[in-house]
Coordinates of C-alpha atoms and ligand atoms in Angstrom, one line a residue:
M1 CA -1.7 -54.0 -8.0
K2 CA -1.9 -50.8 -9.6
K3 CA -1.4 -48.3 -6.6
T4 CA -4.0 -46.4 -5.1
Y5 CA -5.0 -43.1 -3.7
I6 CA -7.2 -40.8 -1.6
L7 CA -7.8 -37.2 -3.0
A8 CA -8.4 -34.4 -0.8
I9 CA -10.1 -31.2 -0.6
D10 CA -8.6 -28.5 1.3
Q11 CA -10.9 -25.8 0.5
G12 CA -9.1 -22.5 2.8
T13 CA -10.0 -19.3 3.0
T14 CA -7.6 -17.7 0.8
S15 CA -7.1 -20.4 -1.7
S16 CA -8.2 -23.8 -2.7
R17 CA -6.0 -27.0 -2.8
A18 CA -6.7 -30.5 -4.3
M19 CA -3.8 -33.0 -3.1
L20 CA -3.6 -37.0 -3.9
F21 CA -2.1 -39.0 -1.1
D22 CA -0.1 -42.4 -1.6
H23 CA -0.4 -45.4 0.9
D24 CA 2.6 -43.8 3.1
G25 CA 0.6 -40.6 3.3
G26 CA 3.0 -38.8 1.1
I27 CA 2.0 -36.4 -1.6
A28 CA 1.7 -37.8 -5.5
G29 CA 0.1 -34.6 -6.6
T30 CA -1.3 -31.4 -6.0
A31 CA -2.8 -28.0 -7.6
Q32 CA -3.4 -25.3 -5.6
R33 CA -5.8 -21.9 -6.9
E34 CA -6.1 -18.8 -5.1
F35 CA -10.0 -17.0 -5.6
A36 CA -10.6 -13.7 -4.8
Q37 CA -11.5 -12.0 -1.6
I38 CA -13.9 -9.4 -1.4
F39 CA -14.5 -6.9 1.2
P40 CA -18.1 -4.7 1.0
Q41 CA -16.7 -2.8 4.1
P42 CA -14.4 -2.5 7.0
G43 CA -14.7 -5.3 8.5
W44 CA -16.8 -7.6 6.2
V45 CA -15.6 -10.3 4.2
E46 CA -17.3 -12.3 1.5
H47 CA -16.4 -15.5 -0.8
N48 CA -18.3 -16.0 -3.8
P49 CA -19.9 -19.2 -3.4
R50 CA -19.4 -20.2 -7.3
D51 CA -15.7 -19.0 -7.1
I52 CA -15.3 -21.9 -4.6
V53 CA -16.6 -24.6 -6.3
T54 CA -15.1 -23.3 -9.6
S55 CA -11.3 -23.0 -7.9
V56 CA -12.2 -26.5 -6.6
L57 CA -13.2 -28.5 -9.4
S58 CA -10.1 -27.3 -11.4
T59 CA -7.7 -27.9 -8.6
M60 CA -9.0 -31.3 -8.6
T61 CA -8.9 -31.9 -12.2
E62 CA -5.2 -30.5 -12.0
A63 CA -3.9 -32.3 -9.2
I64 CA -4.5 -35.7 -11.2
S65 CA -3.0 -34.1 -14.1
N66 CA 0.0 -33.4 -12.5
A67 CA 0.0 -36.7 -10.6
Q68 CA 0.0 -38.7 -14.2
V69 CA -3.0 -41.0 -12.5
D70 CA -5.7 -42.5 -14.1
P71 CA -9.0 -41.1 -11.8
S72 CA -10.1 -44.5 -11.8
R73 CA -7.2 -44.7 -9.2
I74 CA -8.5 -42.7 -6.7
A75 CA -10.3 -44.6 -3.8
G76 CA -12.1 -41.7 -1.9
I77 CA -12.4 -37.9 -1.4
G78 CA -11.2 -36.4 1.8
I79 CA -12.7 -32.4 2.3
T80 CA -11.6 -30.5 4.7
N81 CA -13.0 -26.4 4.5
Q82 CA -12.7 -22.8 6.0
R83 CA -14.9 -23.3 8.9
E84 CA -18.1 -21.6 10.0
T85 CA -18.3 -19.5 6.7
A86 CA -22.0 -19.7 6.1
V87 CA -23.9 -19.9 2.3
V88 CA -27.6 -20.1 1.8
W89 CA -28.7 -21.3 -1.9
D90 CA -32.1 -22.4 -3.6
R91 CA -32.7 -25.9 -3.1
H92 CA -33.9 -26.3 -6.7
T93 CA -31.4 -24.1 -8.8
G94 CA -28.4 -24.5 -6.6
Q95 CA -28.2 -20.9 -6.9
P96 CA -26.6 -19.2 -3.9
I97 CA -28.6 -16.3 -2.8
H98 CA -25.8 -14.3 -1.5
N99 CA -22.2 -14.4 -0.9
A100 CA -20.6 -16.5 1.5
I101 CA -20.2 -14.6 4.7
V102 CA -16.7 -15.6 5.6
W103 CA -15.6 -16.5 8.7
Q104 CA -13.3 -13.3 9.6
S105 CA -16.3 -11.1 9.1
R106 CA -17.9 -8.9 11.3
Q107 CA -20.6 -7.9 9.5
S108 CA -23.4 -9.7 11.8
A109 CA -22.1 -8.1 15.0
A110 CA -25.2 -6.0 15.8
I111 CA -27.3 -9.2 15.5
C112 CA -24.1 -10.5 18.2
D113 CA -25.2 -7.8 20.6
R114 CA -28.8 -7.8 19.9
L115 CA -28.4 -11.8 21.4
K116 CA -26.2 -10.8 23.9
A117 CA -28.3 -8.2 25.4
E118 CA -31.3 -10.5 24.9
G119 CA -28.9 -12.7 28.1
H120 CA -28.5 -15.5 25.7
E121 CA -24.9 -15.6 26.4
D122 CA -25.2 -19.2 29.1
T123 CA -27.2 -21.1 27.2
V124 CA -24.9 -20.8 24.0
R125 CA -21.3 -21.1 25.9
E126 CA -23.5 -24.5 28.0
K127 CA -24.5 -26.2 24.5
T128 CA -22.4 -24.9 21.8
G129 CA -19.1 -24.7 23.9
L130 CA -18.6 -20.9 21.5
L131 CA -19.4 -17.7 22.7
I132 CA -21.5 -15.1 20.8
D133 CA -19.3 -13.3 18.4
P134 CA -19.5 -12.8 14.7
Y135 CA -17.2 -15.4 13.9
F136 CA -19.4 -18.4 13.9
S137 CA -21.8 -19.3 11.2
G138 CA -25.3 -18.8 12.9
T139 CA -25.9 -15.3 13.1
K140 CA -24.0 -14.9 9.8
V141 CA -27.3 -17.2 8.3
R142 CA -29.1 -15.0 10.2
W143 CA -27.9 -11.9 9.0
I144 CA -28.5 -13.2 5.2
L145 CA -32.0 -13.7 6.0
D146 CA -32.3 -10.6 7.1
H147 CA -30.9 -8.8 3.9
V148 CA -32.5 -10.7 1.6
E149 CA -35.8 -9.9 0.5
G150 CA -38.3 -12.7 1.1
A151 CA -35.7 -15.0 2.1
Q152 CA -37.0 -16.1 5.4
A153 CA -40.3 -16.4 3.9
R154 CA -38.4 -19.0 1.4
A155 CA -36.4 -20.5 3.8
E156 CA -39.4 -21.3 6.4
A157 CA -41.2 -22.4 3.1
G158 CA -38.4 -25.4 2.6
E159 CA -36.4 -23.5 -0.8
L160 CA -33.4 -22.8 1.1
L161 CA -30.8 -24.7 1.9
F162 CA -27.7 -23.7 4.8
G163 CA -24.4 -25.1 5.0
T164 CA -20.8 -24.8 6.0
I165 CA -18.1 -25.0 3.1
D166 CA -18.2 -28.7 3.3
T167 CA -22.0 -29.2 2.9
W168 CA -21.9 -26.7 -0.6
L169 CA -18.9 -28.6 -1.6
I170 CA -20.2 -31.7 -1.6
W171 CA -24.0 -30.2 -2.9
N172 CA -22.2 -29.3 -5.8
L173 CA -20.1 -32.7 -6.3
T174 CA -22.8 -34.8 -6.4
G175 CA -25.1 -32.5 -8.3
G176 CA -27.6 -31.2 -5.6
K177 CA -28.4 -34.9 -4.0
V178 CA -26.8 -35.0 -0.7
H179 CA -26.7 -32.1 1.9
V180 CA -24.7 -33.1 4.9
T181 CA -22.0 -31.9 7.3
D182 CA -19.8 -33.7 9.8
V183 CA -20.1 -33.1 13.7
T184 CA -16.7 -30.9 14.0
N185 CA -18.8 -28.3 11.3
A186 CA -22.1 -28.2 13.0
S187 CA -19.9 -27.9 16.1
R188 CA -18.9 -24.0 14.5
T189 CA -22.9 -23.2 13.6
L190 CA -24.1 -21.1 17.4
M191 CA -27.2 -23.9 16.3
Y192 CA -25.4 -27.4 17.4
D193 CA -25.7 -28.8 21.2
I194 CA -22.2 -30.7 21.3
H195 CA -23.0 -32.4 24.3
A196 CA -26.4 -34.3 22.8
R197 CA -24.3 -34.0 19.5
E198 CA -27.9 -32.5 17.9
W199 CA -29.2 -29.2 16.8
D200 CA -31.2 -27.7 19.3
D201 CA -34.3 -26.4 18.7
E202 CA -33.4 -23.6 21.3
L203 CA -30.5 -22.3 19.7
L204 CA -32.9 -22.3 16.3
R205 CA -35.6 -20.1 18.1
M206 CA -32.9 -17.9 19.5
L207 CA -31.3 -17.5 15.8
N208 CA -34.9 -17.7 14.1
V209 CA -33.7 -20.2 11.1
P210 CA -35.3 -22.8 10.6
R211 CA -34.2 -26.4 10.9
A212 CA -35.8 -27.5 7.2
M213 CA -32.3 -25.4 6.0
L214 CA -29.9 -27.5 8.2
P215 CA -27.9 -30.6 6.7
D216 CA -27.9 -33.8 8.4
V217 CA -25.0 -34.0 10.7
K218 CA -22.3 -37.4 10.4
S219 CA -19.8 -38.7 11.5
S220 CA -16.3 -37.6 10.4
S221 CA -15.5 -40.3 8.5
E222 CA -17.9 -42.3 6.6
V223 CA -18.9 -42.5 3.3
Y224 CA -21.7 -39.8 2.8
G225 CA -21.9 -40.1 -1.2
S226 CA -20.5 -40.2 -4.6
T227 CA -19.3 -37.8 -6.9
E228 CA -21.8 -37.2 -9.5
G229 CA -22.0 -40.2 -12.1
R230 CA -19.4 -40.1 -14.4
H231 CA -19.2 -36.2 -14.8
F232 CA -16.0 -35.5 -12.6
F233 CA -13.2 -38.6 -12.7
G234 CA -15.0 -41.2 -15.2
K235 CA -16.9 -43.1 -12.5
E236 CA -18.4 -42.8 -8.9
V237 CA -15.7 -41.7 -6.2
P238 CA -16.9 -41.7 -2.7
I239 CA -16.7 -39.3 -0.5
A240 CA -15.8 -40.4 2.5
G241 CA -14.1 -37.7 4.8
I242 CA -15.2 -34.6 5.9
A243 CA -13.3 -32.1 9.1
G244 CA -13.0 -28.2 9.4
D245 CA -9.6 -27.6 8.7
Q246 CA -8.2 -27.0 12.5
Q247 CA -9.5 -30.0 13.2
A248 CA -8.3 -32.1 10.2
A249 CA -5.0 -30.8 10.8
L250 CA -5.6 -32.0 14.4
F251 CA -6.1 -35.5 12.8
G252 CA -3.7 -35.2 10.1
Q253 CA -0.8 -34.4 13.3
A254 CA -1.9 -37.7 14.7
C255 CA -2.6 -35.9 18.1
F256 CA -4.9 -38.8 18.9
E257 CA -4.1 -39.2 22.4
E258 CA -5.4 -36.3 25.6
G259 CA -3.2 -33.2 25.9
M260 CA -1.5 -33.2 22.4
A261 CA -1.6 -30.1 20.4
K262 CA -1.3 -28.5 17.1
N263 CA -0.9 -25.1 16.2
T264 CA -2.1 -24.2 12.4
Y265 CA 0.1 -20.5 11.2
G266 CA -2.4 -19.9 7.9
T267 CA -4.4 -17.3 7.5
G268 CA -5.2 -17.0 11.4
C269 CA -3.9 -19.2 13.8
F270 CA -5.6 -22.1 15.4
M271 CA -4.5 -23.8 18.2
L272 CA -6.4 -27.2 19.2
M273 CA -5.2 -29.6 21.9
N274 CA -7.3 -33.0 21.8
T275 CA -9.3 -33.2 25.9
G276 CA -10.0 -37.1 25.1
G277 CA -13.9 -38.0 25.3
K278 CA -14.0 -34.7 27.8
A279 CA -15.7 -31.7 26.4
V280 CA -13.6 -29.1 28.7
R281 CA -15.6 -25.8 29.5
S282 CA -12.8 -23.1 29.2
A283 CA -12.4 -20.3 31.9
N284 CA -9.9 -18.1 29.8
G285 CA -11.5 -17.5 26.6
L286 CA -10.8 -20.7 24.8
L287 CA -13.3 -22.7 22.8
T288 CA -14.4 -25.5 23.5
T289 CA -15.3 -27.5 20.3
I290 CA -15.9 -31.4 18.6
A291 CA -12.3 -32.9 17.4
W292 CA -13.9 -35.5 15.6
S293 CA -16.3 -38.4 15.3
V294 CA -14.3 -41.7 14.0
D295 CA -15.7 -45.2 14.9
G296 CA -18.0 -44.3 16.9
K297 CA -16.4 -42.5 19.6
V298 CA -16.5 -38.6 19.4
D299 CA -13.1 -37.0 21.0
Y300 CA -13.4 -33.2 21.9
A301 CA -10.0 -30.2 21.8
L302 CA -9.8 -27.2 23.6
E303 CA -9.5 -23.8 21.1
G304 CA -7.5 -20.9 20.8
S305 CA -8.8 -19.1 17.5
I306 CA -6.5 -16.1 16.4
F307 CA -7.8 -14.2 13.5
V308 CA -5.2 -12.9 12.1
A309 CA -1.6 -14.7 11.6
G310 CA -0.4 -15.4 8.2
S311 CA -2.3 -12.5 6.5
V312 CA -0.5 -9.5 9.0
V313 CA 2.5 -10.9 5.8
Q314 CA 0.0 -10.4 3.1
W315 CA -1.1 -7.1 4.5
L316 CA 3.0 -6.1 4.9
R317 CA 2.9 -7.7 0.6
D318 CA -0.2 -6.4 -0.8
G319 CA -1.6 -3.5 1.5
L320 CA 2.1 -1.9 2.5
R321 CA 3.8 -3.2 -0.4
M322 CA 7.3 -4.5 2.0
F323 CA 8.1 -6.8 -0.3
G324 CA 7.4 -9.5 -3.1
K325 CA 6.6 -12.5 -2.0
A326 CA 5.4 -13.8 1.8
S327 CA 8.7 -15.8 2.2
D328 CA 11.2 -12.3 1.9
S329 CA 9.5 -11.7 5.3
Q330 CA 12.0 -14.1 6.2
A331 CA 15.2 -12.4 5.3
Y332 CA 14.2 -8.9 6.4
A333 CA 13.2 -10.3 9.8
E334 CA 16.5 -12.1 10.3
R335 CA 18.4 -8.6 9.5
A336 CA 17.4 -6.5 12.4
K337 CA 18.6 -8.4 15.5
D338 CA 15.3 -7.4 17.0
S339 CA 12.2 -5.2 17.1
G340 CA 13.7 -2.2 18.2
G341 CA 11.0 -2.1 20.7
V342 CA 8.5 -2.1 18.4
Y343 CA 5.2 -4.3 18.3
V344 CA 2.7 -4.6 15.7
V345 CA -0.8 -5.7 17.3
P346 CA -2.6 -7.0 14.0
A347 CA -6.1 -6.9 15.5
F348 CA -7.9 -5.7 11.8
V349 CA -10.9 -7.8 12.3
G350 CA -10.7 -7.2 16.4
L351 CA -9.4 -9.6 18.4
G352 CA -10.3 -13.3 18.7
A353 CA -9.3 -15.9 22.2
P354 CA -8.6 -15.4 24.1
Y355 CA -10.0 -11.8 24.6
W356 CA -12.8 -11.9 22.1
K357 CA -13.3 -8.1 21.1
S358 CA -14.7 -7.7 17.9
D359 CA -14.6 -3.8 18.0
V360 CA -10.9 -3.2 18.2
R361 CA -8.5 -2.6 15.3
G362 CA -5.1 -3.2 14.5
A363 CA -1.8 -0.6 16.3
V364 CA 1.7 -0.6 15.7
F365 CA 3.6 0.4 19.2
G366 CA 6.8 1.9 20.1
L367 CA 8.1 3.7 17.1
S368 CA 11.3 5.8 16.8
R369 CA 12.8 7.9 14.4
G370 CA 15.3 5.1 14.1
S371 CA 12.9 2.3 13.1
T372 CA 13.2 0.0 10.6
K373 CA 11.4 -1.7 7.6
E374 CA 13.2 -4.8 9.1
Q375 CA 12.2 -4.4 12.0
F376 CA 8.4 -3.5 11.3
I377 CA 8.3 -6.8 9.6
R378 CA 10.2 -8.5 12.2
A379 CA 7.9 -7.3 14.7
A380 CA 4.2 -7.9 12.6
L381 CA 6.2 -12.0 12.4
E382 CA 6.6 -11.8 16.0
S383 CA 3.1 -11.1 16.6
M384 CA 1.6 -14.6 15.4
A385 CA 3.8 -15.7 18.2
Y386 CA 2.5 -13.5 20.4
Q387 CA -0.6 -14.1 20.2
T388 CA -0.2 -17.8 20.1
R389 CA 1.9 -17.6 23.6
D390 CA -1.8 -15.9 25.1
V391 CA -3.8 -19.0 23.5
L392 CA -1.3 -21.3 24.8
E393 CA -1.3 -19.8 28.8
A394 CA -4.6 -19.5 28.6
M395 CA -5.1 -23.8 27.3
Q396 CA -2.6 -24.9 30.2
A397 CA -4.2 -23.0 32.6
D398 CA -7.8 -24.9 31.5
A399 CA -6.0 -28.4 31.1
G400 CA -3.5 -28.0 34.2
I401 CA -1.0 -28.8 32.4
K402 CA 2.1 -27.6 31.3
L403 CA 3.0 -28.6 27.3
K404 CA 6.2 -30.0 26.5
E405 CA 5.6 -29.8 22.8
L406 CA 3.4 -28.1 20.2
R407 CA 3.2 -29.8 16.9
A408 CA 3.0 -27.0 14.1
D409 CA 1.9 -26.7 10.3
G410 CA 0.1 -24.1 8.0
G411 CA 1.8 -21.7 5.7
A412 CA 3.7 -19.8 7.9
I413 CA 5.7 -22.3 9.6
A414 CA 7.9 -22.1 6.2
N415 CA 9.2 -19.4 8.1
D416 CA 12.4 -20.3 10.1
F417 CA 12.8 -17.1 11.8
M418 CA 9.5 -17.3 12.7
A419 CA 9.0 -20.8 14.1
Q420 CA 12.5 -20.4 16.5
F421 CA 11.0 -17.1 18.1
Q422 CA 7.8 -18.9 18.6
A423 CA 9.5 -21.8 20.0
D424 CA 11.7 -18.8 22.0
I425 CA 8.9 -16.9 23.3
L426 CA 6.6 -19.8 24.2
D427 CA 9.4 -22.1 26.0
V428 CA 8.4 -24.8 24.6
T429 CA 9.7 -27.3 21.5
L430 CA 8.3 -26.8 18.2
L431 CA 7.7 -30.0 15.6
R432 CA 7.8 -29.1 12.1
P433 CA 6.5 -32.1 9.8
K434 CA 7.9 -33.2 7.0
V435 CA 4.6 -33.3 4.8
Q436 CA 3.4 -29.4 6.0
E437 CA -0.1 -29.8 4.2
T438 CA -1.0 -31.6 7.7
T439 CA -4.8 -30.5 6.6
A440 CA -5.3 -31.9 3.8
Q441 CA -3.1 -35.2 5.3
G442 CA -6.0 -35.0 8.0
A443 CA -9.1 -35.0 5.9
A444 CA -7.6 -37.7 3.7
Y445 CA -7.0 -40.0 6.3
L446 CA -10.4 -39.6 7.6
A447 CA -11.5 -40.7 4.0
G448 CA -9.1 -43.3 4.0
L449 CA -10.4 -45.2 6.9
A450 CA -13.4 -45.1 5.8
V451 CA -13.1 -47.1 2.7
G452 CA -10.2 -49.3 3.8
F453 CA -7.0 -47.2 2.7
W454 CA -5.7 -47.4 6.2
K455 CA -6.4 -49.8 8.6
D456 CA -6.6 -47.4 11.9
K457 CA -5.3 -44.3 13.7
Q458 CA -2.1 -46.4 15.0
E459 CA -0.9 -47.0 11.5
I460 CA -1.3 -43.2 10.2
A461 CA 0.3 -42.6 13.6
G462 CA 3.5 -44.5 12.1
L463 CA 3.4 -42.5 9.1
R464 CA 3.9 -38.9 10.6
V465 CA 7.8 -37.7 10.1
V466 CA 9.2 -34.4 11.8
D467 CA 11.2 -32.3 9.3
R468 CA 12.5 -29.9 11.7
E469 CA 12.5 -29.3 15.9
F470 CA 12.7 -25.8 17.0
R471 CA 14.2 -25.5 20.5
P472 CA 13.9 -22.8 23.0
A473 CA 16.7 -20.9 22.9
M474 CA 16.0 -17.4 24.8
A475 CA 16.6 -16.6 28.0
E476 CA 14.0 -16.2 30.6
A477 CA 14.3 -12.3 31.7
R478 CA 14.4 -11.6 27.8
R479 CA 11.7 -13.9 26.7
E480 CA 9.3 -12.3 29.9
A481 CA 10.1 -8.7 29.4
L482 CA 9.5 -8.9 25.5
Y483 CA 6.2 -10.7 26.4
E484 CA 5.0 -8.2 28.7
G485 CA 5.6 -5.6 26.4
W486 CA 3.2 -7.6 24.2
K487 CA 0.7 -7.7 27.0
Q488 CA 0.7 -3.7 27.6
A489 CA 0.7 -3.2 23.6
V490 CA -2.8 -5.5 23.5
G491 CA -3.6 -3.6 26.5
A492 CA -3.3 -0.3 24.8
T493 CA -5.1 -1.6 21.8
M494 CA -8.2 -2.5 23.3
A495 CA -8.6 0.7 25.2
F496 CA -8.3 3.0 22.1
K497 CA -12.2 3.7 21.3
P498 CA -11.9 6.5 18.9
R499 CA -15.8 8.0 18.5
T500 CA -15.6 7.6 14.6
T501 CA -13.5 5.9 12.5
L502 CA -13.7 8.4 9.8
Ligands
ADP601 N1 7.9 -17.6 4.5 C1 6.6 -17.6 5.0 N2 6.6 -16.6 6.1 C2 5.5 -15.9 6.8 N3 4.4 -15.6 6.0 C3 4.3 -17.0 5.4 C4 4.9 -17.2 4.7 N4 4.5 -18.5 3.6 C5 3.2 -18.0 3.4 N5 2.9 -17.7 4.4 C6 1.4 -16.9 5.0 O1 1.2 -18.1 5.3 C7 -0.9 -17.8 5.1 C8 -0.7 -18.9 4.1 O2 -1.2 -20.2 4.7 P1 -2.3 -21.3 4.3 O3 -1.9 -22.3 5.4 O4 -2.1 -21.6 3.1 O5 -3.8 -20.3 4.8 P2 -5.1 -21.0 4.4 O6 -4.9 -22.2 4.3 O7 -5.4 -19.7 5.9 O8 -5.3 -20.2 3.0 C9 -0.7 -16.8 4.5 O9 -1.1 -15.5 4.3 C10 0.9 -16.3 3.9 O10 0.8 -15.0 4.1
G3P602 O1 -8.9 -20.9 6.1 P1 -7.7 -21.1 7.0 O2 -6.8 -22.1 7.6 O3 -7.0 -19.5 7.5 O4 -8.8 -21.9 8.3 C1 -9.8 -20.7 8.6 C2 -10.5 -21.4 9.8 O5 -11.1 -22.7 9.6 C3 -11.5 -20.6 10.6 O6 -12.1 -20.8 11.6

């Protein structure tokens, strides 16, 4: 019998990737394409939704041709996506009415302030597991409807559709026939009740978003529709898996049991812990979110969302021009024996979990005349590890357990220095998988389960291979002293409130 494959589309914040997975969970072909980041004002981030579709279509084609696989041998497609990013488009023309507003963007901060002043915080927390912050899709949709002339009336007349990136891609891949999302993406919108598992009228009223704009919410593993006719693959291929990228990584890392956790070091950094069938409410600034719905069973997760992680390295590379390639950061950091007391707090778009301060901005502390470029780069890499410790402490307190191991993935985990420093600062063993593309792998697994490519979660758990373990090796006194410095740096960053940013 001819070998078959699952195609995973991983539509991330800075790039789109397509990957072909074989039956062993290995990558048979891959392609990646970056696309433009649009920064209309400080703290705002947008994408052109057309660029996103184009980058996905071209990487799909390239991955298949790199693997030299006949498209007829693709058994199904899984989609995973940067979450929360909101697109609004015209149902008839398929044209977006505004750029996509990206999850990192703070442009709906004033709307959030108003919702808080109106006293909606408890309802939002209770129903969605989230909090009122520009991070989530709902206030981004409100912003678009407020700022595009005539949009509210068109939305009320049923002419406009809303989608997160999964929804937008499926709409385009199916030729405008299918308007769906999955529970994981719905759980990031601020409009979805994660307990009742339905769009919520009270939340829709709060945001004044017409229900007619919203996609149908499905499980994370089922056939939602097929690619348009012969257009893309010469045959219709079922789209059979959807999950937000952080949930997909949790699935790809096979964190199927309660208490298992993963951390993904991409543009931002996202730690998720599986809490099984229980939606655990955080008392420490974490989010409660849906991990996935598979085979009729919904699992929940606790999440710590850090807005700036790997993108601090991009800032060193592109903004400060300190080196040419992100991977060069490792050699620089290793040349410094320590950071010399320097702390970088990369709050470029505010601070996420567990602080949730959208109005603070980044800061650097502890500079001396002897501070070096190597120390500065090292301190920037260390900031990923310190932010993760903030989140881990909150998660352990909420879940009432001490984590023994953390499964790690994402682009920045390739940095051995950062990975070891992370294990040291957490006092937890970090496991780096052989296939570091666990996000795409998770989407492939979800699609593969739906089309019978893999049998069950047990079979998938058996495919996981660890590449390297990073064991904690730092003395406790040093670890705690370094972390105490970080806490002071974050405190001082939050206290800095200039009256003008000019
Ligand atoms: N060797 C490295 N050391 C540190 N950071 C890295 C390294 N390689 C990539 N990165 C960072 O990882 C991020 C890309 O990771 P990725 O998982 O592709 O992100 P995303 O899915 O958010 O687009 C970039 O921000 C980049 O700066
Ligand atoms: O594109 P990534 O990998 O940085 O992920 C973004 C997250 O989904 C935002 O919630």
